[in-house]
mmCIF file of C-alpha atoms and ligand atoms in Angstrom:
data_model
loop_
_atom_site.group_PDB
_atom_site.id
_atom_site.type_symbol
_atom_site.label_atom_id
_atom_site.label_comp_id
_atom_site.label_asym_id
_atom_site.label_seq_id
_atom_site.Cartn_x
_atom_site.Cartn_y
_atom_site.Cartn_z
ATOM 1 C CA MET A 1 -62.944 128.516 207.438
ATOM 2 C CA SER A 2 -63.356 129.065 203.709
ATOM 3 C CA PRO A 3 -63.172 125.957 201.548
ATOM 4 C CA VAL A 4 -60.131 125.540 199.295
ATOM 5 C CA PRO A 5 -61.138 126.923 195.875
ATOM 6 C CA GLU A 6 -61.348 124.260 193.210
ATOM 7 C CA THR A 7 -59.099 124.924 190.214
ATOM 8 C CA PRO A 8 -59.760 123.347 186.795
ATOM 9 C CA ILE A 9 -56.673 121.151 187.270
ATOM 10 C CA MET A 10 -57.973 119.851 190.581
ATOM 11 C CA GLY A 11 -61.257 119.168 188.861
ATOM 12 C CA GLN A 12 -59.381 117.225 186.199
ATOM 13 C CA LEU A 13 -57.385 115.311 188.793
ATOM 14 C CA ALA A 14 -60.520 114.410 190.674
ATOM 15 C CA LYS A 15 -61.893 112.847 187.515
ATOM 16 C CA GLN A 16 -58.723 110.904 186.768
ATOM 17 C CA PRO A 17 -58.513 107.399 188.114
ATOM 18 C CA VAL A 18 -56.005 106.965 190.929
ATOM 19 C CA LYS A 19 -55.361 103.260 190.465
ATOM 20 C CA PRO A 20 -52.253 102.687 188.283
ATOM 21 C CA LEU A 21 -53.906 100.096 186.023
ATOM 22 C CA LEU A 22 -56.977 102.279 185.448
ATOM 23 C CA ARG A 23 -54.766 105.285 184.734
ATOM 24 C CA THR A 24 -52.845 103.404 182.069
ATOM 25 C CA LEU A 25 -56.049 102.028 180.551
ATOM 26 C CA ALA A 26 -57.303 105.636 180.397
ATOM 27 C CA GLY A 27 -54.197 106.577 178.359
ATOM 28 C CA LEU A 28 -52.514 108.564 181.151
ATOM 29 C CA PRO A 29 -48.708 108.531 181.505
ATOM 30 C CA SER A 30 -46.900 106.809 184.382
ATOM 31 C CA ALA A 31 -43.338 106.553 185.686
ATOM 32 C CA ARG A 32 -43.491 102.753 185.562
ATOM 33 C CA PRO A 33 -46.003 100.389 183.988
ATOM 34 C CA PRO A 34 -48.686 98.776 186.157
ATOM 35 C CA LEU A 35 -47.869 95.134 186.844
ATOM 36 C CA TRP A 36 -49.866 91.937 187.200
ATOM 37 C CA LEU A 37 -49.288 88.403 185.899
ATOM 38 C CA MET A 38 -51.630 85.959 184.222
ATOM 39 C CA ARG A 39 -52.200 82.967 186.566
ATOM 40 C CA GLN A 40 -50.654 84.950 189.415
ATOM 41 C CA ALA A 41 -52.757 82.864 191.807
ATOM 42 C CA GLY A 42 -51.700 79.278 191.381
ATOM 43 C CA ARG A 43 -49.615 76.241 192.146
ATOM 44 C CA TYR A 44 -46.223 78.008 192.224
ATOM 45 C CA LEU A 45 -47.368 79.558 195.545
ATOM 46 C CA PRO A 46 -47.184 77.325 198.651
ATOM 47 C CA GLU A 47 -50.120 79.189 200.222
ATOM 48 C CA TYR A 48 -52.240 78.457 197.111
ATOM 49 C CA ARG A 49 -51.403 74.740 197.331
ATOM 50 C CA GLN A 50 -52.425 74.779 200.989
ATOM 51 C CA THR A 51 -55.780 76.503 200.359
ATOM 52 C CA ARG A 52 -56.500 74.259 197.366
ATOM 53 C CA PHE A 53 -55.758 71.207 199.513
ATOM 54 C CA GLU A 54 -58.175 72.469 202.168
ATOM 55 C CA ALA A 55 -60.846 73.058 199.512
ATOM 56 C CA GLY A 56 -60.543 69.442 198.305
ATOM 57 C CA SER A 57 -60.375 70.038 194.557
ATOM 58 C CA PHE A 58 -59.813 72.789 192.002
ATOM 59 C CA LEU A 59 -63.532 73.113 191.224
ATOM 60 C CA GLN A 60 -64.481 73.174 194.898
ATOM 61 C CA LEU A 61 -61.984 75.995 195.300
ATOM 62 C CA CYS A 62 -63.545 77.921 192.383
ATOM 63 C CA TYR A 63 -67.026 77.623 193.920
ATOM 64 C CA ASP A 64 -65.962 78.479 197.490
ATOM 65 C CA PRO A 65 -66.266 82.303 197.717
ATOM 66 C CA GLU A 66 -64.185 82.630 200.854
ATOM 67 C CA ARG A 67 -61.299 80.493 199.619
ATOM 68 C CA ALA A 68 -61.493 81.837 196.042
ATOM 69 C CA ALA A 69 -61.168 85.351 197.492
ATOM 70 C CA GLU A 70 -58.297 84.174 199.683
ATOM 71 C CA VAL A 71 -56.255 82.744 196.764
ATOM 72 C CA THR A 72 -56.990 85.840 194.653
ATOM 73 C CA LEU A 73 -55.521 88.025 197.398
ATOM 74 C CA GLN A 74 -52.487 85.830 198.192
ATOM 75 C CA PRO A 75 -50.284 87.165 195.340
ATOM 76 C CA ILE A 76 -51.417 90.726 196.101
ATOM 77 C CA ARG A 77 -50.228 90.429 199.706
ATOM 78 C CA ARG A 78 -46.991 88.728 198.725
ATOM 79 C CA PHE A 79 -45.952 90.832 195.705
ATOM 80 C CA GLY A 80 -48.080 94.009 195.774
ATOM 81 C CA PHE A 81 -49.310 93.624 192.191
ATOM 82 C CA ASP A 82 -51.329 96.513 190.754
ATOM 83 C CA ALA A 83 -54.229 94.233 189.830
ATOM 84 C CA ALA A 84 -55.956 91.190 191.263
ATOM 85 C CA ILE A 85 -57.605 88.777 188.847
ATOM 86 C CA LEU A 86 -60.633 86.947 190.125
ATOM 87 C CA PHE A 87 -59.822 83.315 190.883
ATOM 88 C CA ALA A 88 -62.074 81.136 188.730
ATOM 89 C CA ASP A 89 -61.712 79.345 185.388
ATOM 90 C CA ILE A 90 -62.856 80.033 181.837
ATOM 91 C CA LEU A 91 -64.561 76.612 181.777
ATOM 92 C CA LEU A 92 -66.966 77.206 184.690
ATOM 93 C CA ILE A 93 -69.388 78.642 182.149
ATOM 94 C CA CYS A 94 -69.587 75.244 180.380
ATOM 95 C CA GLN A 95 -70.720 73.670 183.627
ATOM 96 C CA ALA A 96 -73.150 76.541 184.233
ATOM 97 C CA LEU A 97 -74.640 75.894 180.780
ATOM 98 C CA GLY A 98 -75.264 72.276 181.746
ATOM 99 C CA GLN A 99 -72.204 70.456 180.391
ATOM 100 C CA GLN A 100 -70.373 67.999 182.626
ATOM 101 C CA LEU A 101 -66.941 69.271 183.683
ATOM 102 C CA GLU A 102 -64.189 67.867 185.837
ATOM 103 C CA PHE A 103 -60.538 68.702 186.394
ATOM 104 C CA ARG A 104 -58.394 65.599 186.674
ATOM 105 C CA GLU A 105 -55.072 65.661 188.471
ATOM 106 C CA ASN A 106 -52.205 65.991 185.932
ATOM 107 C CA GLU A 107 -54.668 65.806 183.049
ATOM 108 C CA GLY A 108 -56.519 69.121 183.133
ATOM 109 C CA PRO A 109 -60.139 69.698 182.177
ATOM 110 C CA VAL A 110 -62.370 66.882 180.938
ATOM 111 C CA LEU A 111 -65.847 67.647 179.562
ATOM 112 C CA GLU A 112 -68.526 65.520 177.993
ATOM 113 C CA PRO A 113 -68.027 66.715 174.402
ATOM 114 C CA VAL A 114 -70.891 68.177 172.369
ATOM 115 C CA ARG A 115 -71.012 65.966 169.253
ATOM 116 C CA THR A 116 -73.968 67.237 167.228
ATOM 117 C CA ALA A 117 -75.750 70.552 166.685
ATOM 118 C CA GLY A 118 -78.881 68.892 168.117
ATOM 119 C CA GLU A 119 -77.162 68.518 171.474
ATOM 120 C CA LEU A 120 -76.758 72.312 171.698
ATOM 121 C CA THR A 121 -80.425 72.635 172.692
ATOM 122 C CA ARG A 122 -79.470 71.111 176.061
ATOM 123 C CA LEU A 123 -77.367 74.167 176.893
ATOM 124 C CA ASN A 124 -79.290 76.816 178.803
ATOM 125 C CA PRO A 125 -77.786 80.330 178.929
ATOM 126 C CA ASN A 126 -80.641 81.531 181.183
ATOM 127 C CA GLY A 127 -79.746 79.176 183.989
ATOM 128 C CA ILE A 128 -76.067 80.066 184.459
ATOM 129 C CA HIS A 129 -76.289 82.320 187.519
ATOM 130 C CA LYS A 130 -77.374 79.522 189.830
ATOM 131 C CA THR A 131 -74.051 77.724 189.270
ATOM 132 C CA LEU A 132 -71.986 80.914 189.048
ATOM 133 C CA GLY A 133 -73.466 82.650 192.125
ATOM 134 C CA PRO A 134 -70.443 81.761 194.302
ATOM 135 C CA VAL A 135 -68.152 83.440 191.731
ATOM 136 C CA TYR A 136 -70.047 86.719 192.063
ATOM 137 C CA GLU A 137 -69.889 86.397 195.824
ATOM 138 C CA ALA A 138 -66.114 85.918 195.583
ATOM 139 C CA VAL A 139 -65.860 89.125 193.498
ATOM 140 C CA GLY A 140 -67.648 91.092 196.246
ATOM 141 C CA ARG A 141 -65.425 89.649 198.952
ATOM 142 C CA ILE A 142 -62.223 90.396 197.016
ATOM 143 C CA LYS A 143 -63.346 93.949 196.293
ATOM 144 C CA ALA A 144 -64.003 94.600 199.965
ATOM 145 C CA GLU A 145 -60.481 93.511 200.936
ATOM 146 C CA LEU A 146 -58.457 94.935 198.065
ATOM 147 C CA PRO A 147 -55.781 97.575 198.784
ATOM 148 C CA PRO A 148 -56.952 100.978 197.438
ATOM 149 C CA SER A 149 -54.429 101.129 194.574
ATOM 150 C CA CYS A 150 -55.184 97.606 193.321
ATOM 151 C CA THR A 151 -57.655 97.057 190.465
ATOM 152 C CA LEU A 152 -59.972 94.050 190.346
ATOM 153 C CA ILE A 153 -60.046 92.255 186.985
ATOM 154 C CA GLY A 154 -62.960 89.975 186.111
ATOM 155 C CA PHE A 155 -62.663 87.603 183.174
ATOM 156 C CA ALA A 156 -64.204 85.075 180.849
ATOM 157 C CA GLY A 157 -62.990 82.871 178.040
ATOM 158 C CA ALA A 158 -63.705 84.163 174.540
ATOM 159 C CA PRO A 159 -66.375 82.023 172.819
ATOM 160 C CA TRP A 160 -64.002 80.312 170.355
ATOM 161 C CA THR A 161 -61.625 79.118 173.080
ATOM 162 C CA VAL A 162 -64.467 77.947 175.332
ATOM 163 C CA ALA A 163 -66.053 76.224 172.306
ATOM 164 C CA THR A 164 -62.853 74.286 171.585
ATOM 165 C CA TYR A 165 -63.068 72.665 175.037
ATOM 166 C CA MET A 166 -66.825 72.067 174.671
ATOM 167 C CA LEU A 167 -66.363 70.351 171.305
ATOM 168 C CA GLU A 168 -63.086 68.499 171.970
ATOM 169 C CA GLY A 169 -63.983 67.497 175.538
ATOM 170 C CA LYS A 170 -60.430 68.338 176.646
ATOM 171 C CA GLY A 171 -57.343 70.236 175.589
ATOM 172 C CA SER A 172 -56.217 69.355 172.086
ATOM 173 C CA LYS A 173 -53.117 69.380 169.892
ATOM 174 C CA ASP A 174 -54.813 69.806 166.513
ATOM 175 C CA TYR A 175 -58.338 71.072 167.315
ATOM 176 C CA ALA A 176 -59.722 68.478 164.916
ATOM 177 C CA ALA A 177 -63.269 68.482 166.317
ATOM 178 C CA ALA A 178 -63.566 72.259 166.708
ATOM 179 C CA LYS A 179 -62.118 72.916 163.238
ATOM 180 C CA THR A 180 -64.403 70.293 161.712
ATOM 181 C CA TRP A 181 -67.314 72.343 163.062
ATOM 182 C CA ALA A 182 -65.758 75.643 161.881
ATOM 183 C CA PHE A 183 -65.251 74.401 158.308
ATOM 184 C CA GLY A 184 -67.930 71.692 157.981
ATOM 185 C CA ASN A 185 -70.804 73.020 160.079
ATOM 186 C CA PRO A 186 -70.324 76.778 160.510
ATOM 187 C CA ILE A 187 -74.077 77.243 161.080
ATOM 188 C CA GLY A 188 -73.955 74.773 163.980
ATOM 189 C CA LEU A 189 -70.870 76.488 165.399
ATOM 190 C CA ASN A 190 -72.647 79.834 165.033
ATOM 191 C CA THR A 191 -75.485 78.495 167.176
ATOM 192 C CA LEU A 192 -72.950 77.605 169.868
ATOM 193 C CA MET A 193 -71.373 81.068 169.494
ATOM 194 C CA GLU A 194 -74.785 82.706 170.062
ATOM 195 C CA ILE A 195 -75.246 80.700 173.268
ATOM 196 C CA LEU A 196 -71.742 81.566 174.475
ATOM 197 C CA ILE A 197 -72.071 85.271 173.596
ATOM 198 C CA GLU A 198 -75.302 85.540 175.564
ATOM 199 C CA ALA A 199 -73.940 83.601 178.530
ATOM 200 C CA THR A 200 -70.617 85.476 178.574
ATOM 201 C CA VAL A 201 -72.279 88.910 178.502
ATOM 202 C CA ALA A 202 -74.562 87.877 181.383
ATOM 203 C CA TYR A 203 -71.603 86.394 183.316
ATOM 204 C CA LEU A 204 -69.373 89.459 182.922
ATOM 205 C CA ASP A 205 -72.271 91.812 183.626
ATOM 206 C CA ARG A 206 -72.732 90.121 187.018
ATOM 207 C CA GLN A 207 -68.985 90.262 187.709
ATOM 208 C CA VAL A 208 -69.023 94.022 187.045
ATOM 209 C CA GLN A 209 -72.116 94.464 189.225
ATOM 210 C CA ALA A 210 -70.287 92.614 191.995
ATOM 211 C CA GLY A 211 -67.227 94.874 191.748
ATOM 212 C CA ALA A 212 -64.955 93.955 188.802
ATOM 213 C CA GLU A 213 -63.417 97.185 187.447
ATOM 214 C CA VAL A 214 -61.841 95.787 184.260
ATOM 215 C CA VAL A 215 -62.575 92.610 182.324
ATOM 216 C CA GLN A 216 -60.231 90.436 180.307
ATOM 217 C CA LEU A 217 -61.322 88.039 177.572
ATOM 218 C CA PHE A 218 -58.992 85.056 177.117
ATOM 219 C CA ASP A 219 -58.884 83.718 173.555
ATOM 220 C CA THR A 220 -56.094 81.241 174.189
ATOM 221 C CA TRP A 221 -56.674 79.264 170.969
ATOM 222 C CA ALA A 222 -57.340 82.206 168.618
ATOM 223 C CA GLY A 223 -54.116 81.368 166.792
ATOM 224 C CA VAL A 224 -55.244 78.017 165.375
ATOM 225 C CA LEU A 225 -57.786 79.441 162.897
ATOM 226 C CA PRO A 226 -57.185 80.696 159.339
ATOM 227 C CA GLU A 227 -58.077 84.324 158.589
ATOM 228 C CA GLN A 228 -61.692 83.935 157.500
ATOM 229 C CA GLU A 229 -62.639 81.714 160.443
ATOM 230 C CA PHE A 230 -60.625 83.936 162.802
ATOM 231 C CA ARG A 231 -62.798 86.869 161.723
ATOM 232 C CA ARG A 232 -66.016 84.919 162.096
ATOM 233 C CA PHE A 233 -65.394 82.943 165.273
ATOM 234 C CA CYS A 234 -62.843 85.055 167.176
ATOM 235 C CA ILE A 235 -63.311 88.703 166.209
ATOM 236 C CA GLU A 236 -67.082 88.802 165.703
ATOM 237 C CA PRO A 237 -68.159 87.129 169.001
ATOM 238 C CA VAL A 238 -65.675 89.241 170.997
ATOM 239 C CA ARG A 239 -66.962 92.380 169.235
ATOM 240 C CA ARG A 240 -70.541 91.478 170.187
ATOM 241 C CA ILE A 241 -69.615 90.819 173.829
ATOM 242 C CA ILE A 242 -67.708 94.096 174.165
ATOM 243 C CA ALA A 243 -70.483 96.070 172.430
ATOM 244 C CA ALA A 244 -73.097 94.654 174.825
ATOM 245 C CA LEU A 245 -70.943 95.382 177.884
ATOM 246 C CA LYS A 246 -70.078 98.908 176.743
ATOM 247 C CA GLU A 247 -73.713 99.673 176.074
ATOM 248 C CA LYS A 248 -74.382 99.088 179.752
ATOM 249 C CA TYR A 249 -70.983 100.217 181.111
ATOM 250 C CA PRO A 250 -69.566 102.773 178.638
ATOM 251 C CA THR A 251 -66.368 103.360 180.648
ATOM 252 C CA LEU A 252 -65.599 99.710 181.472
ATOM 253 C CA PRO A 253 -62.083 98.899 180.179
ATOM 254 C CA VAL A 254 -61.798 95.580 178.316
ATOM 255 C CA ILE A 255 -58.507 93.762 177.723
ATOM 256 C CA ALA A 256 -58.503 91.100 174.990
ATOM 257 C CA PHE A 257 -55.902 88.337 174.730
ATOM 258 C CA PRO A 258 -56.138 86.743 171.249
ATOM 259 C CA ARG A 259 -53.173 84.443 171.795
ATOM 260 C CA GLY A 260 -51.323 83.438 168.635
ATOM 261 C CA ALA A 261 -53.096 85.991 166.424
ATOM 262 C CA GLY A 262 -49.769 87.147 164.907
ATOM 263 C CA THR A 263 -50.234 89.947 162.375
ATOM 264 C CA MET A 264 -53.996 89.650 162.944
ATOM 265 C CA TYR A 265 -53.384 91.564 166.173
ATOM 266 C CA GLU A 266 -53.312 94.590 163.881
ATOM 267 C CA GLY A 267 -56.875 95.768 163.427
ATOM 268 C CA TYR A 268 -58.112 93.463 166.212
ATOM 269 C CA ALA A 269 -58.684 96.227 168.776
ATOM 270 C CA ALA A 270 -60.470 98.438 166.263
ATOM 271 C CA ALA A 271 -62.591 95.526 165.026
ATOM 272 C CA THR A 272 -63.577 94.278 168.490
ATOM 273 C CA GLY A 273 -63.680 97.520 170.499
ATOM 274 C CA ALA A 274 -61.134 96.200 173.028
ATOM 275 C CA ASP A 275 -59.307 98.929 174.971
ATOM 276 C CA ALA A 276 -56.102 96.953 175.435
ATOM 277 C CA LEU A 277 -54.369 94.072 173.685
ATOM 278 C CA GLY A 278 -52.768 91.246 175.638
ATOM 279 C CA LEU A 279 -49.714 90.258 173.581
ATOM 280 C CA ASP A 280 -48.534 86.661 173.650
ATOM 281 C CA TYR A 281 -44.802 85.989 174.044
ATOM 282 C CA THR A 282 -44.226 85.343 170.334
ATOM 283 C CA MET A 283 -45.098 88.933 169.382
ATOM 284 C CA PRO A 284 -41.995 90.817 168.194
ATOM 285 C CA LEU A 285 -41.455 93.978 170.226
ATOM 286 C CA GLY A 286 -40.437 96.261 167.342
ATOM 287 C CA TRP A 287 -43.434 95.305 165.215
ATOM 288 C CA SER A 288 -45.790 95.531 168.196
ATOM 289 C CA LYS A 289 -44.433 98.963 169.055
ATOM 290 C CA ASP A 290 -44.978 100.346 165.545
ATOM 291 C CA HIS A 291 -48.244 98.616 164.690
ATOM 292 C CA LEU A 292 -50.040 98.278 168.035
ATOM 293 C CA TRP A 293 -48.560 100.363 170.857
ATOM 294 C CA SER A 294 -48.704 103.501 168.724
ATOM 295 C CA LYS A 295 -52.513 103.237 168.742
ATOM 296 C CA HIS A 296 -53.493 101.074 171.708
ATOM 297 C CA VAL A 297 -52.651 100.070 175.233
ATOM 298 C CA VAL A 298 -50.686 96.818 175.105
ATOM 299 C CA GLN A 299 -50.129 94.234 177.837
ATOM 300 C CA GLY A 300 -47.504 91.535 178.013
ATOM 301 C CA ASN A 301 -45.448 89.717 176.995
ATOM 302 C CA LEU A 302 -42.525 88.197 178.894
ATOM 303 C CA ASP A 303 -42.160 84.490 178.146
ATOM 304 C CA PRO A 304 -43.285 82.611 181.309
ATOM 305 C CA ARG A 305 -40.266 80.297 180.864
ATOM 306 C CA LEU A 306 -37.988 83.293 181.462
ATOM 307 C CA LEU A 307 -39.616 83.548 184.868
ATOM 308 C CA VAL A 308 -38.635 79.926 185.526
ATOM 309 C CA VAL A 309 -35.055 80.496 184.334
ATOM 310 C CA GLY A 310 -34.615 83.821 186.165
ATOM 311 C CA GLY A 311 -31.233 85.558 186.446
ATOM 312 C CA SER A 312 -29.770 87.678 183.672
ATOM 313 C CA ALA A 313 -31.935 86.087 180.937
ATOM 314 C CA MET A 314 -35.066 87.223 182.738
ATOM 315 C CA ALA A 315 -33.594 90.635 183.594
ATOM 316 C CA GLU A 316 -32.729 91.241 179.931
ATOM 317 C CA GLY A 317 -36.240 90.286 178.854
ATOM 318 C CA VAL A 318 -37.713 92.669 181.430
ATOM 319 C CA HIS A 319 -35.440 95.538 180.357
ATOM 320 C CA ARG A 320 -36.246 95.002 176.677
ATOM 321 C CA LEU A 321 -39.940 95.340 177.462
ATOM 322 C CA LEU A 322 -39.494 98.367 179.722
ATOM 323 C CA SER A 323 -37.337 100.217 177.221
ATOM 324 C CA THR A 324 -39.595 99.387 174.246
ATOM 325 C CA PHE A 325 -42.889 100.458 175.824
ATOM 326 C CA LYS A 326 -41.927 103.520 177.848
ATOM 327 C CA GLY A 327 -44.063 106.101 179.604
ATOM 328 C CA ARG A 328 -47.614 105.125 178.725
ATOM 329 C CA ASN A 329 -49.949 102.603 177.110
ATOM 330 C CA PHE A 330 -48.190 99.594 178.612
ATOM 331 C CA ILE A 331 -49.216 97.054 181.255
ATOM 332 C CA PHE A 332 -46.389 94.739 182.314
ATOM 333 C CA ASN A 333 -47.431 91.078 182.197
ATOM 334 C CA LEU A 334 -46.364 87.700 180.866
ATOM 335 C CA GLY A 335 -47.105 86.468 177.342
ATOM 336 C CA HIS A 336 -49.084 83.534 178.848
ATOM 337 C CA GLY A 337 -49.787 82.220 182.349
ATOM 338 C CA ILE A 338 -47.197 81.504 185.074
ATOM 339 C CA VAL A 339 -46.205 77.837 185.090
ATOM 340 C CA PRO A 340 -46.286 75.840 188.358
ATOM 341 C CA GLU A 341 -42.518 75.239 188.517
ATOM 342 C CA THR A 342 -41.795 79.006 188.712
ATOM 343 C CA PRO A 343 -39.603 79.836 191.746
ATOM 344 C CA VAL A 344 -41.263 82.435 193.996
ATOM 345 C CA ARG A 345 -37.953 84.317 194.317
ATOM 346 C CA HIS A 346 -37.905 84.905 190.542
ATOM 347 C CA VAL A 347 -41.321 86.557 190.782
ATOM 348 C CA GLU A 348 -39.969 88.709 193.628
ATOM 349 C CA GLU A 349 -37.036 89.697 191.434
ATOM 350 C CA LEU A 350 -39.350 90.530 188.517
ATOM 351 C CA VAL A 351 -41.453 92.767 190.768
ATOM 352 C CA ARG A 352 -38.287 94.500 191.990
ATOM 353 C CA LEU A 353 -37.108 95.116 188.410
ATOM 354 C CA VAL A 354 -40.441 96.502 187.192
ATOM 355 C CA LYS A 355 -41.176 98.601 190.269
ATOM 356 C CA GLY A 356 -37.549 99.773 190.382
ATOM 357 C CA SER A 357 -37.859 101.108 186.840
ATOM 358 C CA GLU A 358 -39.798 104.048 188.315
ATOM 359 C CA ALA A 359 -36.558 105.446 189.729
ATOM 360 C CA LEU A 360 -35.001 105.395 186.231
ATOM 361 C CA ALA A 361 -37.924 107.067 184.460
HETATM 362 O O1 CP3 B 1 -54.916 84.047 186.374
HETATM 363 C C1 CP3 B 1 -55.350 83.790 187.531
HETATM 364 O O2 CP3 B 1 -54.641 83.732 188.536
HETATM 365 C C2 CP3 B 1 -56.859 83.643 187.671
HETATM 366 C C3 CP3 B 1 -57.415 82.337 187.549
HETATM 367 C C4 CP3 B 1 -57.411 81.605 186.214
HETATM 368 C C5 CP3 B 1 -57.287 80.190 186.137
HETATM 369 N N1 CP3 B 1 -57.494 79.817 184.852
HETATM 370 C C6 CP3 B 1 -57.025 79.307 187.283
HETATM 371 C C7 CP3 B 1 -56.544 77.932 187.044
HETATM 372 C C8 CP3 B 1 -57.630 82.063 184.922
HETATM 373 C C9 CP3 B 1 -57.778 83.501 184.412
HETATM 374 C C10 CP3 B 1 -57.682 80.911 184.063
HETATM 375 C C11 CP3 B 1 -57.939 80.993 182.622
HETATM 376 C C12 CP3 B 1 -57.905 79.765 181.827
HETATM 377 N N2 CP3 B 1 -58.316 78.512 182.175
HETATM 378 C C13 CP3 B 1 -57.514 79.716 180.462
HETATM 379 C C14 CP3 B 1 -57.096 80.906 179.625
HETATM 380 C C15 CP3 B 1 -55.714 81.362 179.906
HETATM 381 C C16 CP3 B 1 -54.638 80.365 179.552
HETATM 382 O O3 CP3 B 1 -53.942 79.945 180.492
HETATM 383 O O4 CP3 B 1 -54.511 80.037 178.383
HETATM 384 C C17 CP3 B 1 -57.630 78.382 180.027
HETATM 385 C C18 CP3 B 1 -57.314 77.853 178.653
HETATM 386 C C19 CP3 B 1 -58.158 77.632 181.122
HETATM 387 C C20 CP3 B 1 -58.520 76.190 181.121
HETATM 388 C C21 CP3 B 1 -57.716 75.422 182.076
HETATM 389 N N3 CP3 B 1 -57.777 75.569 183.449
HETATM 390 C C22 CP3 B 1 -56.783 74.402 181.785
HETATM 391 C C23 CP3 B 1 -56.415 73.924 180.389
HETATM 392 C C24 CP3 B 1 -56.283 73.943 183.000
HETATM 393 C C25 CP3 B 1 -55.317 72.790 183.190
HETATM 394 C C26 CP3 B 1 -53.928 73.194 182.955
HETATM 395 C C27 CP3 B 1 -53.288 73.640 184.225
HETATM 396 O O5 CP3 B 1 -52.643 74.704 184.217
HETATM 397 O O6 CP3 B 1 -53.425 72.909 185.212
HETATM 398 C C28 CP3 B 1 -56.877 74.709 184.042
HETATM 399 C C29 CP3 B 1 -56.639 74.589 185.495
HETATM 400 C C30 CP3 B 1 -56.372 75.828 186.271
HETATM 401 N N4 CP3 B 1 -57.016 77.032 186.119
HETATM 402 C C31 CP3 B 1 -55.452 75.954 187.345
HETATM 403 C C32 CP3 B 1 -55.551 77.263 187.836
HETATM 404 C C33 CP3 B 1 -54.819 77.876 188.998
HETATM 405 C C34 CP3 B 1 -54.594 74.832 187.907
HETATM 406 C C35 CP3 B 1 -55.491 73.911 188.638
HETATM 407 C C36 CP3 B 1 -54.988 73.380 189.943
HETATM 408 O O7 CP3 B 1 -54.832 74.132 190.924
HETATM 409 O O8 CP3 B 1 -54.812 72.166 189.993
#
């Protein structure tokens, strides 16, 4: 039997990624946008609460490869999302660097804050893999069990956001300690940035080696800095991380989420080398369409509270997004993470609305 002759189009198709998220990140058109949700594994799911209970604590869950893989896959099985995001936390790297970290019930993360530049010498970016080994093992396990159309996203916190927790010791309302470093001791903060850049590149490199196909950088507190400091402590470290990753993995797609960046979103992708921009829920759709979507892949940005409210308010928000960003360059997501009080049936309805939009395309 003679083999089927290969046409140029078949050659092209063979080179095109088949996974919906990878296709969109490559700039290819699609009938409906790929869909995943920030914090899609979490407390709103009864099966997550059960596995977390069995693990004993949030951190024990993060460092248990089997259970971390299990909670990563739970929302994929339930909702059929187009991407799975590794279950871990942006603050594990602080612990891996040698800082004390705990998660207290109803309080969130608590770290022993770094108070002086001298204390930075205690942080060791070369020793991180010992602590983070179970995370890489989880990545491998998830990859082995993932449905063929589902993309595995690895992630890390961007250095500025991780630094805010390292310097404040917890979440903050005014970022007094971190901003005091940014304005009063920028050289000291730069030293911390160097440590975090090195550690983050090494961390993401290992995630990619273990099977992550895309990485996302979370800069949750990017929006609290004025322009000059935003350029120095948000844009520049993210640019360095992406450049180092792309040197080793030229085709690795990187999504950046500089939450609260406002009009500084414009120019951010070009300045950092990010392939896609995660929009927070405050970003106006018209402006984002003209200034960002015209040049870049965008991801977002339904308000997570709309997912709690559900009904026609949520449906309208979904339709506004679908009709604004039509055909290509759009990944459907929330504008920040799912909150624990989200009803599961509202997530089901959201999935139905987004996946159903294919029939209307
Ligand atoms: O998105 C996912 O499903 C993947 C896992 C993931 C978690 N945290 C799990 C988690 C990811 C990508 C993160 C990122 C993260 N962690 C960020 C950046 C994104 C954002 O939400 O802004 C930040 C700032 C953190 C730090 C963090 N982790 C805080 C402030 C808290 C406490 C607040 C809270 O929601 O409880 C966490 C805890 C955390 N991280 C939980 C989960 C599922 C809840 C912990 C629990 O189960 O008790």
